[in-house]
Amino acid sequence: MTTDICHQSGLISVELAREQLLEAIAPLSETETLPLEQACGRVLAKPAQAQLDLPPCDNSAMDGYALCGESDTSLQLVGKSLAGHPFSGAIGAGECVRITTGAPLPAGADRVVMQEQAELQGDSLTLHRAPKTGEHIRRRGEDVRSGETLLDTGTALKVPDIALLAAAGVAQVTVVRRVRAALLSIGDELRSLNTPAAELGEGNIYDSNRIAIKAALAQLNLDIVDLGCLPDEPRAIRDGFLAARESADIIVTSGGVSVGEADFTRTVLEELGQLELWRLAIKPGKPFAFGHLPRENGRALFFGLPGNPVSALVTLYQLVLPALEKLKGVSDENRQPPIQCRARLLNPIAKKPGRLDYQRGCTWRDCDGQQVVQSTGVQGSHILSGFSRANCFIVLPREGGNCDTGDWVTIEPFRAPLV
């Protein structure tokens, strides 16, 4: 075993950390009922059931002519059926009705000929091709039956889900209430974006983490309480945590979870609550912390992200997002783990064994259709420009070492909220 691996042996694997996170979290139980148009991205707390058949009647799949049975090549036009304006009578042998896509099938009709396969002159229709029974007909209820459960509890509603429910007459849905997230940064060096650059003191930096994390969480249908920035002072951190735990289901901090002499987040967390995870075998992002702060009506979950900006976003994406999905009530079968695939590496990558490494890269298909990936350059946990250019993580295994040009590596294309 190498010295590097021995040095990292006390770190928790990312896989185990995710497992322990999910085991420690119970989904929210409070619900609310919303109009369907306000429910995209929310998680169903009750199944959604169809209020009618889809299609609601037999109708035409094409613009053309509705016919009755085996017909001669010449037919008499007796009317028309349009969407919203059906033909009121019935048709018999030797007759046809002009029909548009989605229009109800007239009584007696059992097939539709496409308009391109027939020619109308006056009220006489000549067929260029005889349609078969049932051709170009959509049958009532062939998609959905009235009373059928369309989506189960635990489904995070997507745009196609909204379309399905609306078509099936579902006007409102019962969903899990929004997760309330308290967000704050910790660090004496941090300054607001309102501070002019010329007024930044030596060693001061802008509080970019809180802005970026807030932008990410805003895409996830959370209610966000922004508590600003706290100094590296135990009393201030303690007061901030006490305020956060009363207003939120989760507390997300950045900074103050390392082992420096001014990093007090872990100390205050253990004073007020419980630390359940700390120091993971992940790069970037080793000083990630997870725990909880008890309160009278339950507890607030705590996610302490590292202070380095790339580390904060990587751990948010890889660890906090799966936890949020469970907290929001997304069922196991409806959770969407990151998609990974293989790609040919276009440049050498340096890596030391000991931590699962999420390097930032750009991936595309080359002119031969092969998936390729290239590192965005220097991979320091402070290098945001490379992260901004990236569209994927290059996922290098914990005990793996350097990679050479031409090697096959695992990549993980970005998904929301990184895109």
Short mmCIF file of C-alpha atoms in Angstrom, two decimals:
data_model
loop_
_atom_site.label_atom_id
_atom_site.label_comp_id
_atom_site.label_asym_id
_atom_site.label_seq_id
_atom_site.Cartn_x
_atom_site.Cartn_y
_atom_site.Cartn_z
CA MET A 1 0.00 0.00 0.00
CA THR A 2 1.37 3.40 -0.93
CA THR A 3 2.00 6.21 1.52
CA ASP A 4 -0.76 8.26 -0.15
CA ILE A 5 -3.35 5.54 0.39
CA CYS A 6 -2.29 5.02 3.99
CA HIS A 7 -2.55 8.75 4.63
CA GLN A 8 -6.11 8.82 3.24
CA SER A 9 -7.26 5.59 4.93
CA GLY A 10 -9.31 7.46 7.55
CA LEU A 11 -11.49 9.13 4.95
CA ILE A 12 -15.05 7.97 4.23
CA SER A 13 -15.76 6.84 0.68
CA VAL A 14 -18.18 8.88 -1.39
CA GLU A 15 -20.39 5.82 -1.93
CA LEU A 16 -20.65 5.14 1.80
CA ALA A 17 -21.25 8.83 2.52
CA ARG A 18 -24.17 8.93 0.07
CA GLU A 19 -25.61 5.77 1.61
CA GLN A 20 -25.36 7.15 5.14
CA LEU A 21 -26.82 10.48 4.09
CA LEU A 22 -29.88 8.84 2.57
CA GLU A 23 -30.35 6.53 5.56
CA ALA A 24 -30.31 9.53 7.91
CA ILE A 25 -33.00 11.47 6.01
CA ALA A 26 -36.77 11.03 6.22
CA PRO A 27 -38.93 12.64 3.53
CA LEU A 28 -41.05 15.61 4.51
CA SER A 29 -44.62 14.68 5.39
CA GLU A 30 -46.40 18.04 5.04
CA THR A 31 -48.32 18.53 1.79
CA GLU A 32 -50.17 21.19 -0.16
CA THR A 33 -52.59 21.18 -3.07
CA LEU A 34 -51.63 23.24 -6.12
CA PRO A 35 -53.10 24.11 -9.51
CA LEU A 36 -51.40 21.91 -12.08
CA GLU A 37 -49.72 24.84 -13.84
CA GLN A 38 -47.82 25.64 -10.63
CA ALA A 39 -46.65 22.10 -9.95
CA CYS A 40 -43.78 21.47 -12.36
CA GLY A 41 -40.75 20.24 -10.40
CA ARG A 42 -42.81 19.41 -7.33
CA VAL A 43 -43.14 15.89 -5.92
CA LEU A 44 -46.49 14.11 -5.78
CA ALA A 45 -47.72 13.28 -2.28
CA LYS A 46 -50.75 11.42 -3.68
CA PRO A 47 -51.22 9.48 -6.93
CA ALA A 48 -52.67 11.41 -9.87
CA GLN A 49 -55.61 9.73 -11.63
CA ALA A 50 -57.10 10.33 -15.06
CA GLN A 51 -60.47 12.06 -15.13
CA LEU A 52 -61.38 10.86 -18.63
CA ASP A 53 -60.32 8.53 -21.42
CA LEU A 54 -57.52 9.58 -23.75
CA PRO A 55 -58.37 9.95 -26.53
CA PRO A 56 -61.88 10.81 -25.30
CA CYS A 57 -63.42 9.38 -28.49
CA ASP A 58 -62.44 7.52 -31.63
CA ASN A 59 -60.78 10.12 -33.86
CA SER A 60 -58.69 10.53 -36.96
CA ALA A 61 -54.90 10.38 -36.89
CA MET A 62 -54.66 12.12 -40.26
CA ASP A 63 -56.21 14.80 -42.42
CA GLY A 64 -58.24 12.87 -44.98
CA TYR A 65 -61.58 11.15 -45.47
CA ALA A 66 -63.53 8.79 -43.19
CA LEU A 67 -65.01 5.76 -44.95
CA CYS A 68 -67.37 2.91 -44.17
CA GLY A 69 -66.25 -0.63 -44.92
CA GLU A 70 -64.81 -1.88 -48.20
CA SER A 71 -65.52 0.88 -50.73
CA ASP A 72 -65.47 1.46 -54.42
CA THR A 73 -62.82 3.71 -55.81
CA SER A 74 -65.43 6.48 -56.18
CA LEU A 75 -67.30 7.82 -53.11
CA GLN A 76 -69.89 10.50 -52.40
CA LEU A 77 -68.86 13.28 -49.99
CA VAL A 78 -71.71 13.82 -47.47
CA GLY A 79 -70.17 16.20 -44.93
CA LYS A 80 -67.16 17.02 -42.82
CA SER A 81 -65.88 16.39 -39.29
CA LEU A 82 -63.54 18.98 -37.79
CA ALA A 83 -61.87 19.13 -34.39
CA GLY A 84 -64.52 20.67 -32.15
CA HIS A 85 -67.18 20.36 -34.88
CA PRO A 86 -68.05 16.68 -35.43
CA PHE A 87 -70.22 15.30 -38.23
CA SER A 88 -73.68 14.80 -36.76
CA GLY A 89 -74.96 12.01 -38.94
CA ALA A 90 -73.84 8.53 -39.93
CA ILE A 91 -72.20 7.35 -43.12
CA GLY A 92 -72.88 4.23 -45.12
CA ALA A 93 -71.38 2.29 -47.99
CA GLY A 94 -70.28 4.46 -50.87
CA GLU A 95 -70.11 7.61 -48.69
CA CYS A 96 -67.30 9.54 -47.10
CA VAL A 97 -66.78 12.48 -44.78
CA ARG A 98 -63.96 15.01 -44.92
CA ILE A 99 -62.07 14.71 -41.60
CA THR A 100 -59.17 16.53 -39.96
CA THR A 101 -56.56 15.26 -37.51
CA GLY A 102 -58.11 14.77 -34.06
CA ALA A 103 -61.69 15.15 -35.27
CA PRO A 104 -64.25 12.60 -33.99
CA LEU A 105 -64.84 9.60 -36.23
CA PRO A 106 -68.37 9.72 -37.68
CA ALA A 107 -70.83 6.97 -36.81
CA GLY A 108 -70.46 4.10 -39.26
CA ALA A 109 -66.89 4.94 -40.26
CA ASP A 110 -64.21 2.32 -39.66
CA ARG A 111 -61.18 3.64 -41.56
CA VAL A 112 -59.58 6.84 -42.82
CA VAL A 113 -57.77 7.45 -46.09
CA MET A 114 -55.06 10.11 -46.13
CA GLN A 115 -55.87 13.12 -48.29
CA GLU A 116 -52.67 12.48 -50.27
CA GLN A 117 -54.09 9.10 -51.31
CA ALA A 118 -57.37 10.42 -52.72
CA GLU A 119 -58.62 13.14 -55.07
CA LEU A 120 -61.79 15.20 -54.55
CA GLN A 121 -63.62 16.71 -57.49
CA GLY A 122 -66.80 18.47 -56.44
CA ASP A 123 -68.56 16.01 -54.12
CA SER A 124 -66.95 12.95 -55.69
CA LEU A 125 -63.89 11.34 -54.06
CA THR A 126 -61.63 9.02 -56.05
CA LEU A 127 -59.37 6.70 -54.04
CA HIS A 128 -55.81 6.09 -55.22
CA ARG A 129 -55.39 3.46 -52.50
CA ALA A 130 -58.02 1.58 -50.50
CA PRO A 131 -57.39 1.86 -46.71
CA LYS A 132 -57.63 -1.13 -44.39
CA THR A 133 -60.06 -1.51 -41.49
CA GLY A 134 -58.95 0.68 -38.56
CA GLU A 135 -56.31 2.49 -40.58
CA HIS A 136 -55.40 6.00 -39.28
CA ILE A 137 -57.89 5.76 -36.40
CA ARG A 138 -57.04 6.56 -32.78
CA ARG A 139 -59.29 4.52 -30.51
CA ARG A 140 -60.96 5.93 -27.41
CA GLY A 141 -58.90 5.21 -24.30
CA GLU A 142 -55.98 3.64 -26.18
CA ASP A 143 -53.58 5.92 -24.28
CA VAL A 144 -55.28 6.39 -20.89
CA ARG A 145 -58.43 5.06 -19.24
CA SER A 146 -60.58 7.15 -16.92
CA GLY A 147 -59.68 6.42 -13.27
CA GLU A 148 -56.27 5.02 -14.20
CA THR A 149 -53.36 6.02 -11.97
CA LEU A 150 -51.09 8.05 -14.22
CA LEU A 151 -48.30 9.00 -11.81
CA ASP A 152 -47.52 7.55 -8.41
CA THR A 153 -46.61 9.17 -5.13
CA GLY A 154 -42.97 10.22 -5.17
CA THR A 155 -42.91 11.36 -8.80
CA ALA A 156 -41.09 14.63 -9.43
CA LEU A 157 -43.29 16.28 -12.04
CA LYS A 158 -41.62 17.03 -15.37
CA VAL A 159 -43.01 18.97 -18.32
CA PRO A 160 -44.27 15.78 -20.10
CA ASP A 161 -46.00 14.79 -16.83
CA ILE A 162 -47.76 18.15 -16.73
CA ALA A 163 -48.88 17.64 -20.33
CA LEU A 164 -50.23 14.17 -19.54
CA LEU A 165 -52.13 15.27 -16.45
CA ALA A 166 -53.60 18.32 -18.17
CA ALA A 167 -54.82 16.23 -21.11
CA ALA A 168 -56.38 13.74 -18.68
CA GLY A 169 -58.33 16.48 -16.90
CA VAL A 170 -56.23 16.71 -13.72
CA ALA A 171 -56.62 20.34 -12.68
CA GLN A 172 -54.78 20.18 -9.34
CA VAL A 173 -52.36 17.88 -7.54
CA THR A 174 -51.30 17.21 -3.96
CA VAL A 175 -47.55 17.64 -3.54
CA VAL A 176 -44.95 17.62 -0.79
CA ARG A 177 -44.40 21.13 0.51
CA ARG A 178 -41.22 22.92 -0.48
CA VAL A 179 -38.03 22.24 1.40
CA ARG A 180 -36.91 25.30 3.38
CA ALA A 181 -33.15 25.85 3.09
CA ALA A 182 -31.11 28.29 5.18
CA LEU A 183 -27.93 29.40 3.45
CA LEU A 184 -24.89 31.14 4.90
CA SER A 185 -21.15 31.58 4.36
CA ILE A 186 -18.46 31.64 7.01
CA GLY A 187 -15.15 33.48 6.79
CA ASP A 188 -13.49 36.72 7.90
CA GLU A 189 -12.08 37.18 4.41
CA LEU A 190 -15.47 37.28 2.66
CA ARG A 191 -17.03 40.46 1.36
CA SER A 192 -20.35 41.27 -0.30
CA LEU A 193 -20.55 41.80 -4.05
CA ASN A 194 -21.74 45.30 -3.21
CA THR A 195 -18.21 46.12 -2.06
CA PRO A 196 -16.27 47.91 -4.84
CA ALA A 197 -13.20 45.96 -5.93
CA ALA A 198 -11.00 48.94 -5.08
CA GLU A 199 -12.17 48.74 -1.47
CA LEU A 200 -11.28 45.08 -0.92
CA GLY A 201 -8.62 44.72 1.73
CA GLU A 202 -5.56 42.53 1.34
CA GLY A 203 -6.66 38.92 1.45
CA ASN A 204 -10.36 39.75 1.03
CA ILE A 205 -12.44 37.92 -1.56
CA TYR A 206 -16.02 38.13 -2.73
CA ASP A 207 -18.54 35.74 -1.19
CA SER A 208 -19.07 33.86 -4.47
CA ASN A 209 -19.97 30.53 -2.88
CA ARG A 210 -23.22 31.73 -1.34
CA ILE A 211 -24.27 33.39 -4.61
CA ALA A 212 -23.53 30.24 -6.64
CA ILE A 213 -25.12 27.84 -4.14
CA LYS A 214 -28.20 30.05 -3.93
CA ALA A 215 -28.46 30.01 -7.74
CA ALA A 216 -28.22 26.20 -7.73
CA LEU A 217 -30.80 25.69 -4.99
CA ALA A 218 -33.18 28.16 -6.65
CA GLN A 219 -33.45 25.72 -9.59
CA LEU A 220 -34.59 22.92 -7.28
CA ASN A 221 -37.93 24.33 -6.08
CA LEU A 222 -36.68 25.19 -2.60
CA ASP A 223 -37.65 28.09 -0.36
CA ILE A 224 -34.36 29.80 0.48
CA VAL A 225 -33.56 31.83 3.58
CA ASP A 226 -30.35 33.75 2.89
CA LEU A 227 -28.61 34.47 6.21
CA GLY A 228 -25.61 36.15 4.64
CA CYS A 229 -22.02 35.83 5.79
CA LEU A 230 -20.72 35.13 9.30
CA PRO A 231 -17.26 35.92 10.66
CA ASP A 232 -14.91 33.23 11.99
CA GLU A 233 -16.18 33.68 15.53
CA PRO A 234 -17.78 30.83 17.51
CA ARG A 235 -20.44 33.06 19.06
CA ALA A 236 -21.52 34.51 15.71
CA ILE A 237 -21.59 31.04 14.14
CA ARG A 238 -23.59 29.69 17.07
CA ASP A 239 -26.17 32.50 16.82
CA GLY A 240 -26.40 31.96 13.06
CA PHE A 241 -26.98 28.23 13.45
CA LEU A 242 -29.66 28.78 16.09
CA ALA A 243 -31.52 31.18 13.80
CA ALA A 244 -31.14 28.82 10.84
CA ARG A 245 -32.40 25.71 12.59
CA GLU A 246 -35.67 27.43 13.56
CA SER A 247 -36.43 28.60 10.03
CA ALA A 248 -35.30 25.74 7.81
CA ASP A 249 -35.34 22.03 7.12
CA ILE A 250 -31.73 22.14 5.95
CA ILE A 251 -28.80 24.41 6.66
CA VAL A 252 -26.18 24.75 3.93
CA THR A 253 -22.94 26.49 4.85
CA SER A 254 -19.67 26.99 3.03
CA GLY A 255 -16.34 27.48 4.75
CA GLY A 256 -15.16 26.78 8.26
CA VAL A 257 -15.23 22.95 8.11
CA SER A 258 -11.53 22.33 7.56
CA VAL A 259 -8.93 21.83 10.28
CA GLY A 260 -7.51 25.34 10.44
CA GLU A 261 -7.30 27.21 13.70
CA ALA A 262 -10.10 29.57 12.61
CA ASP A 263 -12.47 26.86 11.35
CA PHE A 264 -15.17 26.69 14.03
CA THR A 265 -18.12 25.25 12.10
CA ARG A 266 -17.54 21.68 13.19
CA THR A 267 -17.04 22.69 16.84
CA VAL A 268 -20.29 24.65 16.97
CA LEU A 269 -22.21 21.90 15.15
CA GLU A 270 -21.09 19.33 17.71
CA GLU A 271 -22.03 21.71 20.53
CA LEU A 272 -25.57 22.30 19.24
CA GLY A 273 -26.26 19.00 17.54
CA GLN A 274 -24.54 16.00 16.05
CA LEU A 275 -21.85 15.53 13.41
CA GLU A 276 -22.54 12.35 11.42
CA LEU A 277 -20.06 12.61 8.54
CA TRP A 278 -16.80 14.49 8.14
CA ARG A 279 -13.77 14.24 5.85
CA LEU A 280 -14.54 12.26 2.73
CA ALA A 281 -12.33 10.53 0.19
CA ILE A 282 -13.36 12.97 -2.53
CA LYS A 283 -11.39 15.49 -4.53
CA PRO A 284 -12.15 18.31 -4.49
CA GLY A 285 -14.18 18.55 -1.29
CA LYS A 286 -12.54 16.46 1.44
CA PRO A 287 -13.68 18.63 4.40
CA PHE A 288 -17.40 18.03 3.81
CA ALA A 289 -19.54 17.77 6.94
CA PHE A 290 -23.05 16.39 7.52
CA GLY A 291 -25.06 16.37 10.71
CA HIS A 292 -28.18 17.76 12.32
CA LEU A 293 -29.33 20.34 14.83
CA PRO A 294 -32.26 19.25 17.04
CA ARG A 295 -35.12 21.63 17.79
CA GLU A 296 -38.45 21.45 19.57
CA ASN A 297 -40.41 20.26 16.53
CA GLY A 298 -37.82 17.98 14.98
CA ARG A 299 -34.39 18.78 13.56
CA ALA A 300 -32.63 20.71 10.85
CA LEU A 301 -30.21 18.82 8.62
CA PHE A 302 -26.78 20.37 8.27
CA PHE A 303 -24.54 20.31 5.19
CA GLY A 304 -21.18 21.96 5.67
CA LEU A 305 -19.51 22.53 2.31
CA PRO A 306 -15.83 23.38 1.93
CA GLY A 307 -14.76 26.98 1.45
CA ASN A 308 -12.91 26.52 -1.83
CA PRO A 309 -15.44 27.39 -4.54
CA VAL A 310 -15.02 24.36 -6.79
CA SER A 311 -15.08 22.04 -3.77
CA ALA A 312 -18.30 23.66 -2.56
CA LEU A 313 -20.08 23.13 -5.89
CA VAL A 314 -18.79 19.59 -6.41
CA THR A 315 -19.96 18.44 -2.96
CA LEU A 316 -23.27 20.24 -3.39
CA TYR A 317 -23.80 18.38 -6.66
CA GLN A 318 -22.54 14.97 -5.64
CA LEU A 319 -23.80 14.76 -2.04
CA VAL A 320 -26.40 17.39 -1.20
CA LEU A 321 -28.55 16.90 -4.31
CA PRO A 322 -29.27 13.18 -3.68
CA ALA A 323 -30.14 14.03 -0.07
CA LEU A 324 -32.50 16.79 -1.20
CA GLU A 325 -34.29 14.43 -3.58
CA LYS A 326 -35.12 12.10 -0.70
CA LEU A 327 -36.09 14.96 1.61
CA LYS A 328 -38.44 16.30 -1.10
CA GLY A 329 -40.18 12.92 -1.19
CA VAL A 330 -38.87 11.58 -4.50
CA SER A 331 -39.32 7.80 -4.34
CA ASP A 332 -36.38 5.44 -4.82
CA GLU A 333 -37.55 4.38 -8.27
CA ASN A 334 -38.00 7.97 -9.39
CA ARG A 335 -34.61 9.27 -8.30
CA GLN A 336 -32.29 10.08 -11.17
CA PRO A 337 -28.66 9.20 -10.45
CA PRO A 338 -26.04 10.94 -12.58
CA ILE A 339 -25.53 9.38 -16.01
CA GLN A 340 -22.03 8.07 -16.58
CA CYS A 341 -20.41 6.83 -19.77
CA ARG A 342 -16.94 6.17 -21.18
CA ALA A 343 -14.86 8.54 -23.27
CA ARG A 344 -11.42 8.57 -24.85
CA LEU A 345 -9.05 10.95 -23.05
CA LEU A 346 -7.35 13.57 -25.23
CA ASN A 347 -4.70 14.70 -22.76
CA PRO A 348 -2.75 13.17 -19.87
CA ILE A 349 -4.15 13.65 -16.34
CA ALA A 350 -2.19 13.57 -13.12
CA LYS A 351 -3.81 11.88 -10.12
CA LYS A 352 -2.62 10.49 -6.81
CA PRO A 353 -4.36 7.40 -5.38
CA GLY A 354 -6.50 7.89 -2.29
CA ARG A 355 -9.56 9.94 -3.28
CA LEU A 356 -12.36 9.68 -5.85
CA ASP A 357 -11.52 12.58 -8.15
CA TYR A 358 -14.08 14.68 -10.03
CA GLN A 359 -11.93 16.57 -12.51
CA ARG A 360 -13.58 19.08 -14.81
CA GLY A 361 -13.64 18.38 -18.54
CA CYS A 362 -15.24 19.07 -21.91
CA THR A 363 -16.72 16.13 -23.79
CA TRP A 364 -18.03 15.78 -27.34
CA ARG A 365 -18.22 13.29 -30.21
CA ASP A 366 -15.39 13.53 -32.68
CA CYS A 367 -15.71 13.24 -36.47
CA ASP A 368 -15.66 9.43 -36.17
CA GLY A 369 -18.55 9.46 -33.71
CA GLN A 370 -16.33 8.51 -30.76
CA GLN A 371 -16.99 10.09 -27.36
CA VAL A 372 -13.90 12.05 -26.32
CA VAL A 373 -13.05 14.21 -23.34
CA GLN A 374 -10.43 16.83 -22.56
CA SER A 375 -9.48 18.30 -19.22
CA THR A 376 -10.17 22.02 -18.81
CA GLY A 377 -6.63 22.55 -17.54
CA VAL A 378 -5.43 23.26 -14.02
CA GLN A 379 -7.69 21.40 -11.58
CA GLY A 380 -7.16 23.39 -8.39
CA SER A 381 -10.18 23.70 -6.12
CA HIS A 382 -9.99 27.48 -6.55
CA ILE A 383 -9.98 27.46 -10.39
CA LEU A 384 -13.50 28.54 -11.36
CA SER A 385 -12.68 29.46 -14.97
CA GLY A 386 -12.06 25.81 -15.85
CA PHE A 387 -15.29 24.78 -14.12
CA SER A 388 -17.16 27.41 -16.13
CA ARG A 389 -15.81 25.96 -19.42
CA ALA A 390 -16.57 22.36 -18.45
CA ASN A 391 -19.63 20.31 -19.39
CA CYS A 392 -18.77 17.14 -17.51
CA PHE A 393 -16.82 15.58 -14.67
CA ILE A 394 -13.99 13.17 -15.46
CA VAL A 395 -14.54 10.62 -12.70
CA LEU A 396 -11.28 8.99 -11.66
CA PRO A 397 -11.49 6.05 -9.22
CA ARG A 398 -10.24 6.38 -5.67
CA GLU A 399 -7.28 4.05 -5.97
CA GLY A 400 -6.47 4.99 -9.55
CA GLY A 401 -3.38 6.92 -10.61
CA ASN A 402 -2.28 8.95 -13.60
CA CYS A 403 -4.11 8.65 -16.92
CA ASP A 404 -2.49 8.89 -20.35
CA THR A 405 -3.74 10.30 -23.63
CA GLY A 406 -5.88 7.65 -25.33
CA ASP A 407 -7.04 6.00 -22.09
CA TRP A 408 -10.73 5.29 -21.65
CA VAL A 409 -12.14 7.14 -18.64
CA THR A 410 -15.54 7.54 -17.00
CA ILE A 411 -17.30 10.83 -17.55
CA GLU A 412 -20.42 12.29 -15.97
CA PRO A 413 -22.12 14.95 -18.12
CA PHE A 414 -23.51 17.86 -16.12
CA ARG A 415 -27.21 18.02 -15.39
CA ALA A 416 -29.28 20.60 -13.49
CA PRO A 417 -28.43 22.64 -11.56
CA LEU A 418 -24.95 22.86 -13.12
CA VAL A 419 -26.41 23.42 -16.60
#
